[in-house]
Short mmCIF file of C-alpha atoms and ligand atoms in Angstrom, two decimals:
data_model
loop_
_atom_site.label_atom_id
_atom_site.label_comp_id
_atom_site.label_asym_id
_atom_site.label_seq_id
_atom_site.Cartn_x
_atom_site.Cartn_y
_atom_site.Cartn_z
CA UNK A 25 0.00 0.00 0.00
CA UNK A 26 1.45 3.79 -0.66
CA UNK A 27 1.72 5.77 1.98
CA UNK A 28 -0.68 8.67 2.24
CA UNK A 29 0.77 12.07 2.00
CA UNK A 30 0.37 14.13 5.30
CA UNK A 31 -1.94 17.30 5.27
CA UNK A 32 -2.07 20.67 6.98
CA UNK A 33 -5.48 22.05 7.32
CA UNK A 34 -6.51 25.54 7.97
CA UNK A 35 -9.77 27.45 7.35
CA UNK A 36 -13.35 25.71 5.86
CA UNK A 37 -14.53 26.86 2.92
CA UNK A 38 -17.68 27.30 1.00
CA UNK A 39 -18.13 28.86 -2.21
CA UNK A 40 -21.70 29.39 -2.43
CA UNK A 41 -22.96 29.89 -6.15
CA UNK A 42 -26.48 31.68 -7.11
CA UNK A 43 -28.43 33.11 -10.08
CA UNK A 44 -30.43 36.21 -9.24
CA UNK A 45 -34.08 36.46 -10.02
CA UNK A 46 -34.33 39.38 -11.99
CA UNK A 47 -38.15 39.26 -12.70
CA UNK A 48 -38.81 38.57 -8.77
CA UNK A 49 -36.33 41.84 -8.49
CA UNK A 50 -37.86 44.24 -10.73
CA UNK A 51 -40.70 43.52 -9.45
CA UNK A 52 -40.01 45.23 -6.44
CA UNK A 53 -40.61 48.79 -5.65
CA UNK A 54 -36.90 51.43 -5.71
CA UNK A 55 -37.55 51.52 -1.62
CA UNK A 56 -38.15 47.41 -1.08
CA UNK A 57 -35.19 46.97 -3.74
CA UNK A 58 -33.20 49.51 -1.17
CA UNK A 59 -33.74 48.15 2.06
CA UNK A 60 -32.72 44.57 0.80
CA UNK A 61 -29.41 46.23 -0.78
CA UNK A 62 -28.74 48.53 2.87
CA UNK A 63 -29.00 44.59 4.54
CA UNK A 64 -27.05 42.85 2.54
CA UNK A 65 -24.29 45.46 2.55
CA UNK A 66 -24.38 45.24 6.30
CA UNK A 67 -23.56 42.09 6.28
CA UNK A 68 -20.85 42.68 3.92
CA UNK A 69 -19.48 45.00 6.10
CA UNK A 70 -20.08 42.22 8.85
CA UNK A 71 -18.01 39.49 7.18
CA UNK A 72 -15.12 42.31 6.64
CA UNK A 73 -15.24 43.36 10.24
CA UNK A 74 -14.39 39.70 10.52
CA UNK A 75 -11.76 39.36 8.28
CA UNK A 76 -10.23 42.27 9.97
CA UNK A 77 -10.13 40.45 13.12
CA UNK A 78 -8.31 37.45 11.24
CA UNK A 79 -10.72 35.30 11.70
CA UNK A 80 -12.05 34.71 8.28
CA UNK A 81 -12.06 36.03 4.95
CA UNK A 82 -14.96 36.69 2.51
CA UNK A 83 -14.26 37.23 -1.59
CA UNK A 84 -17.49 38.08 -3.64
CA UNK A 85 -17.31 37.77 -7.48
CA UNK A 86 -19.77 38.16 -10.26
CA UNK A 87 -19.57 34.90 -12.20
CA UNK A 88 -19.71 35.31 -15.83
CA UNK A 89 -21.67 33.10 -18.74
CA UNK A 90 -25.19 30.81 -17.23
CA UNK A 91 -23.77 28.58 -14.43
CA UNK A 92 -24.39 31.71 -11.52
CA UNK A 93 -24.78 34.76 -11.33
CA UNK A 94 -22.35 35.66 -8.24
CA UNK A 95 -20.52 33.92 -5.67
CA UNK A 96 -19.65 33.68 -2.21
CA UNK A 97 -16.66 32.30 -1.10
CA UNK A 98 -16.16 32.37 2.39
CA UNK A 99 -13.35 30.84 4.86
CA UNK A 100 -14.10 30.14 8.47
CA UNK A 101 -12.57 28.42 11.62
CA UNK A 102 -15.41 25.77 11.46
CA UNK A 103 -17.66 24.17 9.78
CA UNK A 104 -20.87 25.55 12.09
CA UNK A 105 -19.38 29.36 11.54
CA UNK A 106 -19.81 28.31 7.26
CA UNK A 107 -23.35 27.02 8.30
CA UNK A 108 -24.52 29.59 10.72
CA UNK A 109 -23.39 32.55 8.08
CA UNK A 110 -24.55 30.73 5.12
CA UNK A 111 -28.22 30.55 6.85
CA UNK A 112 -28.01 34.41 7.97
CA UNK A 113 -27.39 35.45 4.53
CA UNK A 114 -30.39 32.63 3.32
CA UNK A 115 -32.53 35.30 5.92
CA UNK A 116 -32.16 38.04 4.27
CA UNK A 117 -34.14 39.42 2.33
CA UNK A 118 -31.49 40.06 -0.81
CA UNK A 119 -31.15 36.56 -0.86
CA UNK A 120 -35.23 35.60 -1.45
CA UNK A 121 -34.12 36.84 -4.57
CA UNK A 122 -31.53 34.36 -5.30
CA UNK A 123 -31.34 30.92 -6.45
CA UNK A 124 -28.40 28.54 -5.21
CA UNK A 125 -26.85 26.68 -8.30
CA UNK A 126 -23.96 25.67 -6.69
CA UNK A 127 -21.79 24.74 -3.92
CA UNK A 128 -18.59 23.69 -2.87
CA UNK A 129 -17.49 22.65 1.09
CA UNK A 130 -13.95 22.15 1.87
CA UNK A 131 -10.85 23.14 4.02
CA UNK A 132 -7.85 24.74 2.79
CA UNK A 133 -4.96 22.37 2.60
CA UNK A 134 -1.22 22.19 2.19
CA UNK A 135 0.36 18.74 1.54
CA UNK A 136 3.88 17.94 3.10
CA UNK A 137 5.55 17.27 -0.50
CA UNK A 138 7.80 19.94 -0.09
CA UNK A 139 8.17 20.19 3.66
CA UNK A 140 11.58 20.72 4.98
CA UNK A 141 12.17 18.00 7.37
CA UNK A 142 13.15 18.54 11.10
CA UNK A 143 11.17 21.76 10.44
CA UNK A 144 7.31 22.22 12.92
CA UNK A 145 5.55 23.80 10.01
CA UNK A 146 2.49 24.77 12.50
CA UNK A 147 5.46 27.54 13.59
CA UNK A 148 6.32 28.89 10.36
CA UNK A 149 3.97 32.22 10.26
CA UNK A 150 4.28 31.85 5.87
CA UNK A 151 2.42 28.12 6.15
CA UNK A 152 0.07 29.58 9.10
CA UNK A 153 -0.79 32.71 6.78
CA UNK A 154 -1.49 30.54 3.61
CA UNK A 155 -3.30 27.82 5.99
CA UNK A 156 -5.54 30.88 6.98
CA UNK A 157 -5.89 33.37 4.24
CA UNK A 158 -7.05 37.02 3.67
CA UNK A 159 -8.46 36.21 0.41
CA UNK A 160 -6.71 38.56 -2.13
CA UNK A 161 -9.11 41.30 -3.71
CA UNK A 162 -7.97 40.49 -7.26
CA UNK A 163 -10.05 41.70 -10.17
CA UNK A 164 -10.78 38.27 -11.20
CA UNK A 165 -11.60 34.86 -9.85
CA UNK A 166 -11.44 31.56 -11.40
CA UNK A 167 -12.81 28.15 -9.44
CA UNK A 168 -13.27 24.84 -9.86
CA UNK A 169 -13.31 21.07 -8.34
CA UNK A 170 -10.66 18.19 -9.70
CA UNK A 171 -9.24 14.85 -9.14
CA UNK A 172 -6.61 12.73 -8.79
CA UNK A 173 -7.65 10.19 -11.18
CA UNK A 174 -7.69 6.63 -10.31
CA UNK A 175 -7.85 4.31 -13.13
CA UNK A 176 -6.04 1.39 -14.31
CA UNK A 177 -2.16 2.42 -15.31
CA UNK A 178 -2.87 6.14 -13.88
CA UNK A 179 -3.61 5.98 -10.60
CA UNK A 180 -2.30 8.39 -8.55
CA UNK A 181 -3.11 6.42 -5.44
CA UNK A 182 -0.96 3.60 -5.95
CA UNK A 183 2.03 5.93 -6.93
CA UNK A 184 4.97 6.07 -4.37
CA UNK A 185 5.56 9.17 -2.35
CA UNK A 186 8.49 9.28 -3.99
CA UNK A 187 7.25 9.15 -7.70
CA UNK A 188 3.89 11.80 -6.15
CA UNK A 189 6.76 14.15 -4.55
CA UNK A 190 8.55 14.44 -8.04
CA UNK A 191 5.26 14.79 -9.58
CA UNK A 192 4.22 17.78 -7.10
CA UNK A 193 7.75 19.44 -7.37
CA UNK A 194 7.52 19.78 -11.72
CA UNK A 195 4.00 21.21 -10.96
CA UNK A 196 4.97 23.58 -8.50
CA UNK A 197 8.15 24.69 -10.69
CA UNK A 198 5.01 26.12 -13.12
CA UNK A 199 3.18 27.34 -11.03
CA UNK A 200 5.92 29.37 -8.67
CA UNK A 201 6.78 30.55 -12.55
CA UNK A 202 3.40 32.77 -12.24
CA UNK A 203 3.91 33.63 -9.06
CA UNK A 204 2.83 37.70 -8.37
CA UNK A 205 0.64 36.99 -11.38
CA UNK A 206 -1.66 34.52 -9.59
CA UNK A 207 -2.53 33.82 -6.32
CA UNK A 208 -3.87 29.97 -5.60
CA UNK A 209 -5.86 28.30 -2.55
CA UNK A 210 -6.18 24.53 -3.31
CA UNK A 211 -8.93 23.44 -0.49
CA UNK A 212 -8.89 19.76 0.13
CA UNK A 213 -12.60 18.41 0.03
CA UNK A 214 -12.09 13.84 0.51
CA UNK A 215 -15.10 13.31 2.76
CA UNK A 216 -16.33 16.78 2.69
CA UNK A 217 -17.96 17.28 -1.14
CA UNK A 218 -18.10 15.60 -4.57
CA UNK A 219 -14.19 16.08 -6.07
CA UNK A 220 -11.23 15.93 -4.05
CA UNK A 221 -9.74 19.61 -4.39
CA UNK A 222 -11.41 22.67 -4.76
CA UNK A 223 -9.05 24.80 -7.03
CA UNK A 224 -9.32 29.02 -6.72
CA UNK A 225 -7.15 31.39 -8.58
CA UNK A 226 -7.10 35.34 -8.20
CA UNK A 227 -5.78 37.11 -10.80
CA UNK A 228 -5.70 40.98 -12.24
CA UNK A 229 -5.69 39.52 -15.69
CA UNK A 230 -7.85 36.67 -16.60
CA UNK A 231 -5.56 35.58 -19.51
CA UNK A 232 -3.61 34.18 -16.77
CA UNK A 233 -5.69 31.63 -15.86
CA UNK A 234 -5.77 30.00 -18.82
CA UNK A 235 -1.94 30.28 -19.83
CA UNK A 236 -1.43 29.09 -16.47
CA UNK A 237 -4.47 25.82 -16.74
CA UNK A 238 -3.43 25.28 -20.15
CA UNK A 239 0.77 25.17 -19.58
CA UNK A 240 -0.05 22.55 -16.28
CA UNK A 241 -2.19 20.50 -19.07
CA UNK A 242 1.41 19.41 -20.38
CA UNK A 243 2.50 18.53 -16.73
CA UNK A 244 2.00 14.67 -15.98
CA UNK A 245 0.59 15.51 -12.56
CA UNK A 246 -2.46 17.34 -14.69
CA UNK A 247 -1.95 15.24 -17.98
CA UNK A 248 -2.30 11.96 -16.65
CA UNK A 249 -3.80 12.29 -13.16
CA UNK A 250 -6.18 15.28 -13.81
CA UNK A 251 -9.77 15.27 -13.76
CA UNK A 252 -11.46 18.02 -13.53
CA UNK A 253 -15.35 19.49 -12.75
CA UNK A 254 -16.90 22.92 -13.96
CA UNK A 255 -15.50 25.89 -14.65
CA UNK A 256 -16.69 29.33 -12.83
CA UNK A 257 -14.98 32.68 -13.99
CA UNK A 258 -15.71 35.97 -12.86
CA UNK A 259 -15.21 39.72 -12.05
CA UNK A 260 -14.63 41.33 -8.26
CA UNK A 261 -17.50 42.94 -6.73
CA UNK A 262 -17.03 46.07 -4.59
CA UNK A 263 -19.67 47.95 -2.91
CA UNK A 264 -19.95 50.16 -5.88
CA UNK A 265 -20.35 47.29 -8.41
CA UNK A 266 -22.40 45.74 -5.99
CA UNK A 267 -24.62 48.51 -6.10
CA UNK A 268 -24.53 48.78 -10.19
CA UNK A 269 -25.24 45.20 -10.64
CA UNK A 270 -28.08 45.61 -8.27
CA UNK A 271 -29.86 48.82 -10.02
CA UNK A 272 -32.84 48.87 -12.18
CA UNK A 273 -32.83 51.53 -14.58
C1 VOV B 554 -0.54 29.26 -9.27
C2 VOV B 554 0.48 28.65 -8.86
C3 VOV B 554 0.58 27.31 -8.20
C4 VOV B 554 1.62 26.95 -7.41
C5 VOV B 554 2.87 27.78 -7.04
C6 VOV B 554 1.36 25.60 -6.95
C7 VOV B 554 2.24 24.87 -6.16
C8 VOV B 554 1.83 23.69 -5.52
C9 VOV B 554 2.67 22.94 -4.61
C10 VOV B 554 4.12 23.29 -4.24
C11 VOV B 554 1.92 21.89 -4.15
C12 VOV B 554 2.35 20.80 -3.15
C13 VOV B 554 2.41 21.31 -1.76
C14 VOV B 554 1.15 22.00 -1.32
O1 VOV B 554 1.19 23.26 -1.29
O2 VOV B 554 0.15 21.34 -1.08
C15 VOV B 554 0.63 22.00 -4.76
C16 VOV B 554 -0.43 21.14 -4.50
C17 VOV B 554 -1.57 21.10 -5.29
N1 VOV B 554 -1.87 21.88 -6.37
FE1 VOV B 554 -0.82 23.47 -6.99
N2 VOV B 554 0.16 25.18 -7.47
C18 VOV B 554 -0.35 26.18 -8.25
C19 VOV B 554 -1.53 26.16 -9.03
C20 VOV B 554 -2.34 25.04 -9.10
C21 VOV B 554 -3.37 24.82 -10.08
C22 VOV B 554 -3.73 25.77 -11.21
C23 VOV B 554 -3.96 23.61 -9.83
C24 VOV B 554 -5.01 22.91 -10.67
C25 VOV B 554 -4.34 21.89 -11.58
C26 VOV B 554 -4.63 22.06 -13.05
O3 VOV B 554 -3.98 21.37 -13.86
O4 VOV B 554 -5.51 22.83 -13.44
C27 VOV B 554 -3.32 23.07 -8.67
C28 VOV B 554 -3.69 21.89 -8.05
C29 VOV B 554 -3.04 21.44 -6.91
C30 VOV B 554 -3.53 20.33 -6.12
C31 VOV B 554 -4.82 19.56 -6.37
C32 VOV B 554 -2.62 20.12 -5.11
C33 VOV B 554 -2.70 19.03 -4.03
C34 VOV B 554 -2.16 17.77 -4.63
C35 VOV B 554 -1.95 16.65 -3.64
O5 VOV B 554 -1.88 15.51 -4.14
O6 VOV B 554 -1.85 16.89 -2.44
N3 VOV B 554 -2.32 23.95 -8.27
N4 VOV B 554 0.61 23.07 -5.63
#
C-alpha cells in the first residue's frame, strides 16, 4: 500500500454559487429593492469586520456566462461558523431573490511534499498565513473542483511518495513561474464534497488563468492524473459594483 501524503489544514470553505431572479427583483418597488441592498451590505461590512479580526475572509465575485450569477466564497474556523453565516445570509431578504446553483465545502490544505524535514511547520507564520488566508481582492476569480484520477495504469493512489513528490515538485516549478501573477488556494474536500480539491485562482488579468491551466495540461501531474469538474470565472464585486449590478434603470 502507498503511503498517504500528510496534510495541513486551515480554514473551511464554501463557495456558495447563485443566479439572481431578476423578474422577482424588478418587481419590487426602488424603496423594497433599497432596504434589501442597505442589509445585505451590512452584512458585507459584517463578514469584513471579521476578516479584519483574522478570523475569516470573505471574496465576492460576479460569475460570468449561465452557471451563476455571483458567488460567495467564504473561509471560516469551522464548519458551524460556514453554516450559521450561510443561513443568515439565506434570511435576508437580498437573498429571497436568489437561487443557489452551486456549492462547494472544503478546508484549505497544504500537503507535506515539499516540507523541509526537522522543520514544525504549525510555527512557520508563511504556512500559518497561507493555511488561513485574507483572500486577495484580485479583479478576477477563477474556481473549480478536480481529481486525482484513479484508473487502471494512472492511478495516482498507488504511486509512491516518492514518484507523487517528483510529480508535485515539476508542478509547482510552473506554477511558482506565475507567481505575483496569480494567487492559488487549493482546499482539500475527501469526505467533505463531490471532487477531491477545490481549485481558486485570483488574478488581475484573466488571460492568466488559462496560460497558467493550459501550460499545467502538459505537466503529468495534470496530464495523466487530472480530472477536472466545472469551470466558474468571474469579475470582483465592490460595494460600488455591488450597487450597479443591483440597479434597475
Ligand atoms: C498558481 C500557482 C501554483 C503553485 C505555485 C502551486 C504549487 C503547488 C505545490 C508546491 C503543491 C504541493 C504542496 C502544497 O502546497 O500542497 C501544490 C499542491 C496542489 N496543487 Fe498546486 N500550485 C499552483 C496552481 C495550481 C493549479 C492551477 C492547480 C489545478 C491543476 C490544473 O492542472 O488545473 C493546482 C492543483 C493542486 C492540487 C490539487 C494540489 C494538491 C495535490 C496533492 O496531491 O496533495 N495547483 N501546488
Amino acid at each position: 500500500m502507498s503511503e498517504a501524503v500528510q496534510t495541513l489544514e486551515g480554514w473551511y470553505a464554501l463557495h456558495d454559487f447563485r443566479t439572481i431572479d431578476w423578474s422577482a427583483w424588478k418587481l419590487l418597488s426602488a424603496e423594497e429593492r433599497a432596504k434589501a441592498e442597505d442589509e445585505l451590505h451590512t452584512m458585507l461590512r459584517e463578514w469584513s469586520d471579521i476578516e479584519e479580526r483574522r478570523e475569516g475572509s470573505t471574496a465576492f465575485y460576479t460569475i460570468v456566462g449561465q452557471k451563476a450569477d455571483f458567488v460567495l466564497m467564504h473561509l471560516r474556523e469551522t464548519l458551524d461558523e460556514l453554516n450559521e453565516l450561510e443561513n443568515a445570509f439565506n434570511k435576508t431578504t437580498f437573498a429571497q431573490y436568489t437561487k443557489p446553483v452551486y456549492s462547494y465545502v472544503s478546508i484549505v490544505e497544504l500537503s507535506s511534499y515539499m516540507a523541509k524535514p526537522g522543520t514544525d511547520p504549525m510555527q512557520d507564520p508563511d504556512i500559518m498565513a497561507r493555511l488561513k488566508p485574507s483572500l486577495p481582492k484580485s479583479k478576477h476569480i477563477c474556481f473549480y473542483p478536480m481529481n486525482k484520477r484513479r484508473s487502471g495504469n494512472d492511478n495516482w493512489y498507488t504511486l509512491s511518495m516518492e514518484e507523487r513528490r517528483a510529480h508535485m515538485r515539476s508542478h509547482g516549478m510552473i506554477g511558482r513561474s506565475y507567481a505575483g501573477r496569480v494567487k492559488q488556494i487549493i482546499t482539500g474536500s475527501v469526505g467533505l464534497d463531490d471532487w477531491e480539491w477545490g481549485v481558486t485562482l485570483f488574478s488581475d488579468d484573466p488571460l492568466t488563468f488559462k496560460k497558467l491551466v493550459y501550460e499545467m495540461r502538459f505537466d503529468e501531474a495534470s496530464a495523466r492524473y487530472g480530472e477536472f469538474g466545472a469551470f466558474y470565472v468571474g469579475n470582483l464585486l465592490d460595494a460600488d459594483k455591488c450597487r450597479q449590478l443591483l440597479s434597475i434603470g
